[in-house]
Amino acid sequence: MSAAREKFTARTVRVRAPGKINVSFRVGPLREDGYHSVASVYLAVSLYEEVAATSTEEPGITVGLDSRSTLDLSGLDMPLDHRNLTYRAAALMAEVTEHPSGVHLEITKRVPVAGGMGGGSADAAATLLACDALWNSGLSREELAHLASELGADVPFALLGGTAVGLGTGDRLTPALAKTRLNWVLVPAAYGLSTPEVYRTLDRLRREQGIEPDAPTEVDPQVLKAMRAGDAGVLGDALVNDLQPAALHLAPGLRATLEQVERAGALAAIVSGSGPTVAVLAADDEAAMDLVDRLGAEGVEALAVHGPVQGAKIISDTLL
Ligand code: ATP
């Protein structure tokens, strides 16, 4: 009998995962393991990363960038090798499920790289879900969340989406109730900030000022209440980000951006996570669109988004 080789059929699973805003972000002292304990209220917003995972006949993992990405791909500081978070997520899945890999990962980038919105984390979460489907691994959401936390503090939230309180390093998540849509305007920067450098700067500024913070154990109940009620006015007064002084120290130009958006009619504005993206809260949809127009007229590129939105989700599964 001739050993006819089974014909290889490629399959592509495409997953999208949202970027996030930290609506409230409390940061405690540096722990012995090198992490900081945080208390975060995460909000998933309608700016999505996409990862298309395609099975390949050749073993191994390759990573590419889809030219339909809305970001300028020329100056992207993002390695496409084993350091890429999608590569690490697929390698972890292959190891845990003992799957002989053979996958190409194509990233469609929309979330600013090193922008404080967890774009890399969204890519990692999308890859976990895509490989799980592609390889028929059948891991539960809990098992995927556990793998996600091994990849980074923000990865479990990109998987979960919605609104959640994150304790520990941000990976111990409790979903929070927030059904009403909140409208935001994002002002990305033309540069990135390194998250570890922002944390180091925070520690140094605190040392210089003699500030010794306690480890945060809860988030401001006012924030959760305002989000539950969808009350943008109250929420605007409660926005807080302990990393903001450090981000402003490293990127002083952000001060002018914060002032400019407030002049243009923001309810409130905050640096998102480790920055430098500025997240601006708007009263409603129309106010957000007005703000985008007004900033555009001043030469500032801005983007209207809303949240909460779903976490990582399969959007197509195709045999090629
Ligand atoms: P966070 O808000 O979670 O701290 P961030 O949004 O500021 O993160 P990312 O865009 O997630 O930052 O990426 C930070 C760094 O990780 C980048 O400088 C980049 O070189 C590296 N990186 C590795 N893989 C990816 C990826 N798939 N997408 C983006 N960055 C990646």
Tab-separated table of N, CA and C in Angstrom, residues 54-128:
chain	number	residue	atom	x	y	z
A	54	THR	N	-2.936	30.613	12.120
A	54	THR	CA	-3.108	29.671	10.997
A	54	THR	C	-2.198	28.467	11.203
A	55	SER	N	-2.775	27.259	11.087
A	55	SER	CA	-1.960	26.051	11.231
A	55	SER	C	-1.010	25.952	10.041
A	56	THR	N	0.213	25.546	10.296
A	56	THR	CA	1.202	25.402	9.217
A	56	THR	C	1.728	23.977	9.209
A	57	GLU	N	2.142	23.534	8.019
A	57	GLU	CA	2.651	22.182	7.895
A	57	GLU	C	4.013	22.063	8.588
A	58	GLU	N	4.783	23.147	8.474
A	58	GLU	CA	6.094	23.182	9.131
A	58	GLU	C	5.884	23.360	10.628
A	59	PRO	N	6.661	22.662	11.459
A	59	PRO	CA	6.543	22.924	12.899
A	59	PRO	C	7.125	24.296	13.250
A	60	GLY	N	6.838	24.757	14.421
A	60	GLY	CA	7.396	26.044	14.872
A	60	GLY	C	6.356	27.147	14.877
A	61	ILE	N	6.766	28.294	15.409
A	61	ILE	CA	5.860	29.444	15.555
A	61	ILE	C	6.461	30.630	14.800
A	62	THR	N	5.654	31.238	13.946
A	62	THR	CA	6.113	32.470	13.282
A	62	THR	C	5.105	33.578	13.565
A	63	VAL	N	5.601	34.819	13.534
A	63	VAL	CA	4.744	35.971	13.850
A	63	VAL	C	4.873	37.012	12.748
A	64	GLY	N	3.753	37.573	12.323
A	64	GLY	CA	3.777	38.631	11.313
A	64	GLY	C	2.814	39.741	11.688
A	65	LEU	N	2.923	40.860	10.978
A	65	LEU	CA	2.028	41.999	11.227
A	65	LEU	C	1.127	42.189	10.032
A	66	ASP	N	-0.156	42.270	10.253
A	66	ASP	CA	-1.104	42.479	9.165
A	66	ASP	C	-1.017	43.945	8.705
A	67	SER	N	-0.914	44.117	7.410
A	67	SER	CA	-0.740	45.489	6.893
A	67	SER	C	-2.014	46.317	7.070
A	68	ARG	N	-3.125	45.648	7.444
A	68	ARG	CA	-4.352	46.427	7.685
A	68	ARG	C	-4.380	47.066	9.066
A	69	SER	N	-3.310	46.873	9.843
A	69	SER	CA	-3.242	47.501	11.161
A	69	SER	C	-3.439	49.002	11.002
A	70	THR	N	-4.104	49.612	11.978
A	70	THR	CA	-4.339	51.055	11.840
A	70	THR	C	-3.168	51.870	12.367
A	71	LEU	N	-2.174	51.198	12.915
A	71	LEU	CA	-1.012	51.936	13.403
A	71	LEU	C	0.021	52.053	12.295
A	72	ASP	N	0.833	53.095	12.382
A	72	ASP	CA	1.951	53.242	11.459
A	72	ASP	C	2.965	52.150	11.812
A	73	LEU	N	3.158	51.206	10.894
A	73	LEU	CA	3.970	50.031	11.215
A	73	LEU	C	5.473	50.286	11.073
A	74	SER	N	5.828	51.433	10.469
A	74	SER	CA	7.253	51.643	10.164
A	74	SER	C	8.124	51.749	11.426
A	75	GLY	N	7.658	52.522	12.411
A	75	GLY	CA	8.534	52.736	13.569
A	75	GLY	C	8.159	51.891	14.776
A	76	LEU	N	7.426	50.800	14.557
A	76	LEU	CA	6.945	50.011	15.698
A	76	LEU	C	8.094	49.325	16.426
A	77	ASP	N	8.167	49.590	17.750
A	77	ASP	CA	9.203	48.947	18.548
A	77	ASP	C	8.629	47.642	19.087
A	78	MET	N	8.531	46.660	18.179
A	78	MET	CA	7.928	45.400	18.595
A	78	MET	C	8.606	44.232	17.883
A	79	PRO	N	9.333	43.425	18.641
A	79	PRO	CA	10.030	42.300	18.007
A	79	PRO	C	9.022	41.271	17.496
A	80	LEU	N	9.324	40.661	16.332
A	80	LEU	CA	8.398	39.644	15.803
A	80	LEU	C	8.990	38.243	15.957
A	81	ASP	N	9.828	38.076	16.981
A	81	ASP	CA	10.451	36.766	17.208
A	81	ASP	C	9.950	36.175	18.531
A	82	HIS	N	10.778	35.342	19.161
A	82	HIS	CA	10.343	34.668	20.391
A	82	HIS	C	10.022	35.642	21.522
A	83	ARG	N	10.423	36.930	21.375
A	83	ARG	CA	10.121	37.902	22.436
A	83	ARG	C	8.703	38.445	22.323
A	84	ASN	N	8.095	38.257	21.150
A	84	ASN	CA	6.732	38.782	20.998
A	84	ASN	C	5.778	38.032	21.932
A	85	LEU	N	4.845	38.780	22.526
A	85	LEU	CA	3.937	38.153	23.494
A	85	LEU	C	3.049	37.095	22.846
A	86	THR	N	2.748	37.242	21.556
A	86	THR	CA	1.946	36.218	20.871
A	86	THR	C	2.751	34.927	20.756
A	87	TYR	N	4.040	35.064	20.437
A	87	TYR	CA	4.923	33.900	20.329
A	87	TYR	C	4.960	33.185	21.680
A	88	ARG	N	5.147	33.989	22.756
A	88	ARG	CA	5.268	33.381	24.089
A	88	ARG	C	3.964	32.687	24.485
A	89	ALA	N	2.837	33.281	24.096
A	89	ALA	CA	1.540	32.671	24.433
A	89	ALA	C	1.364	31.351	23.685
A	90	ALA	N	1.715	31.326	22.395
A	90	ALA	CA	1.566	30.092	21.607
A	90	ALA	C	2.534	29.017	22.113
A	91	ALA	N	3.752	29.436	22.485
A	91	ALA	CA	4.744	28.466	22.984
A	91	ALA	C	4.254	27.856	24.301
A	92	LEU	N	3.657	28.681	25.141
A	92	LEU	CA	3.143	28.187	26.428
A	92	LEU	C	1.991	27.201	26.190
A	93	MET	N	1.087	27.556	25.267
A	93	MET	CA	-0.034	26.652	24.937
A	93	MET	C	0.493	25.330	24.385
A	94	ALA	N	1.484	25.403	23.486
A	94	ALA	CA	2.039	24.188	22.869
A	94	ALA	C	2.659	23.292	23.941
A	95	GLU	N	3.326	23.944	24.920
A	95	GLU	CA	3.989	23.175	25.976
A	95	GLU	C	2.948	22.502	26.875
A	96	VAL	N	1.965	23.264	27.290
A	96	VAL	CA	0.967	22.756	28.237
A	96	VAL	C	0.102	21.661	27.589
A	97	THR	N	-0.246	21.851	26.318
A	97	THR	CA	-1.152	20.894	25.671
A	97	THR	C	-0.376	19.819	24.905
A	98	GLU	N	0.958	19.936	24.935
A	98	GLU	CA	1.841	19.008	24.208
A	98	GLU	C	1.480	18.930	22.741
A	99	HIS	N	1.087	20.073	22.188
A	99	HIS	CA	0.769	20.125	20.760
A	99	HIS	C	2.042	20.434	19.983
A	100	PRO	N	2.269	19.733	18.876
A	100	PRO	CA	3.517	19.976	18.142
A	100	PRO	C	3.471	21.279	17.326
A	101	SER	N	3.018	22.341	17.897
A	101	SER	CA	2.891	23.705	17.314
A	101	SER	C	2.653	23.706	15.805
A	102	GLY	N	3.438	24.428	15.010
A	102	GLY	CA	3.124	24.590	13.593
A	102	GLY	C	2.024	25.616	13.437
A	103	VAL	N	2.368	26.887	13.764
A	103	VAL	CA	1.343	27.936	13.709
A	103	VAL	C	1.970	29.265	13.269
A	104	HIS	N	1.216	29.980	12.412
A	104	HIS	CA	1.617	31.343	12.067
A	104	HIS	C	0.625	32.299	12.718
A	105	LEU	N	1.149	33.330	13.381
A	105	LEU	CA	0.299	34.297	14.079
A	105	LEU	C	0.413	35.645	13.374
A	106	GLU	N	-0.706	36.149	12.912
A	106	GLU	CA	-0.706	37.435	12.206
A	106	GLU	C	-1.445	38.442	13.089
A	107	ILE	N	-0.723	39.498	13.493
A	107	ILE	CA	-1.321	40.478	14.427
A	107	ILE	C	-1.836	41.681	13.655
A	108	THR	N	-3.072	42.073	13.912
A	108	THR	CA	-3.568	43.356	13.412
A	108	THR	C	-3.529	44.324	14.589
A	109	LYS	N	-2.627	45.311	14.494
A	109	LYS	CA	-2.386	46.221	15.631
A	109	LYS	C	-3.235	47.473	15.535
A	110	ARG	N	-3.934	47.755	16.603
A	110	ARG	CA	-4.692	49.001	16.681
A	110	ARG	C	-4.375	49.747	17.980
A	111	VAL	N	-4.057	48.977	19.023
A	111	VAL	CA	-3.752	49.588	20.325
A	111	VAL	C	-2.308	50.083	20.287
A	112	PRO	N	-2.067	51.346	20.682
A	112	PRO	CA	-0.699	51.882	20.614
A	112	PRO	C	0.311	51.001	21.359
A	113	VAL	N	1.451	50.743	20.730
A	113	VAL	CA	2.483	49.913	21.366
A	113	VAL	C	3.134	50.716	22.498
A	114	ALA	N	3.325	50.048	23.643
A	114	ALA	CA	3.884	50.695	24.839
A	114	ALA	C	3.101	51.968	25.169
A	115	GLY	N	1.778	51.880	25.047
A	115	GLY	CA	0.921	53.054	25.250
A	115	GLY	C	0.175	53.048	26.563
A	116	GLY	N	0.326	51.999	27.371
A	116	GLY	CA	-0.372	51.936	28.656
A	116	GLY	C	-1.790	51.395	28.534
A	117	MET	N	-2.089	50.776	27.363
A	117	MET	CA	-3.438	50.242	27.164
A	117	MET	C	-3.456	48.724	27.029
A	118	GLY	N	-2.333	48.103	27.343
A	118	GLY	CA	-2.302	46.640	27.361
A	118	GLY	C	-2.463	45.986	25.998
A	119	GLY	N	-1.917	46.594	24.954
A	119	GLY	CA	-2.041	46.020	23.607
A	119	GLY	C	-1.347	44.672	23.480
A	120	GLY	N	-0.148	44.580	24.029
A	120	GLY	CA	0.587	43.308	23.984
A	120	GLY	C	-0.155	42.243	24.774
A	121	SER	N	-0.746	42.654	25.889
A	121	SER	CA	-1.510	41.702	26.711
A	121	SER	C	-2.738	41.204	25.944
A	122	ALA	N	-3.377	42.109	25.197
A	122	ALA	CA	-4.529	41.704	24.378
A	122	ALA	C	-4.087	40.692	23.317
A	123	ASP	N	-2.933	40.931	22.711
A	123	ASP	CA	-2.415	39.985	21.716
A	123	ASP	C	-2.178	38.608	22.343
A	124	ALA	N	-1.617	38.617	23.551
A	124	ALA	CA	-1.328	37.351	24.228
A	124	ALA	C	-2.623	36.604	24.544
A	125	ALA	N	-3.622	37.333	25.050
A	125	ALA	CA	-4.906	36.705	25.386
A	125	ALA	C	-5.566	36.152	24.123
A	126	ALA	N	-5.513	36.931	23.039
A	126	ALA	CA	-6.120	36.488	21.775
A	126	ALA	C	-5.428	35.221	21.279
A	127	THR	N	-4.118	35.159	21.426
A	127	THR	CA	-3.360	33.996	20.954
A	127	THR	C	-3.716	32.741	21.751
A	128	LEU	N	-3.862	32.894	23.071
A	128	LEU	CA	-4.229	31.728	23.894
A	128	LEU	C	-5.543	31.133	23.398
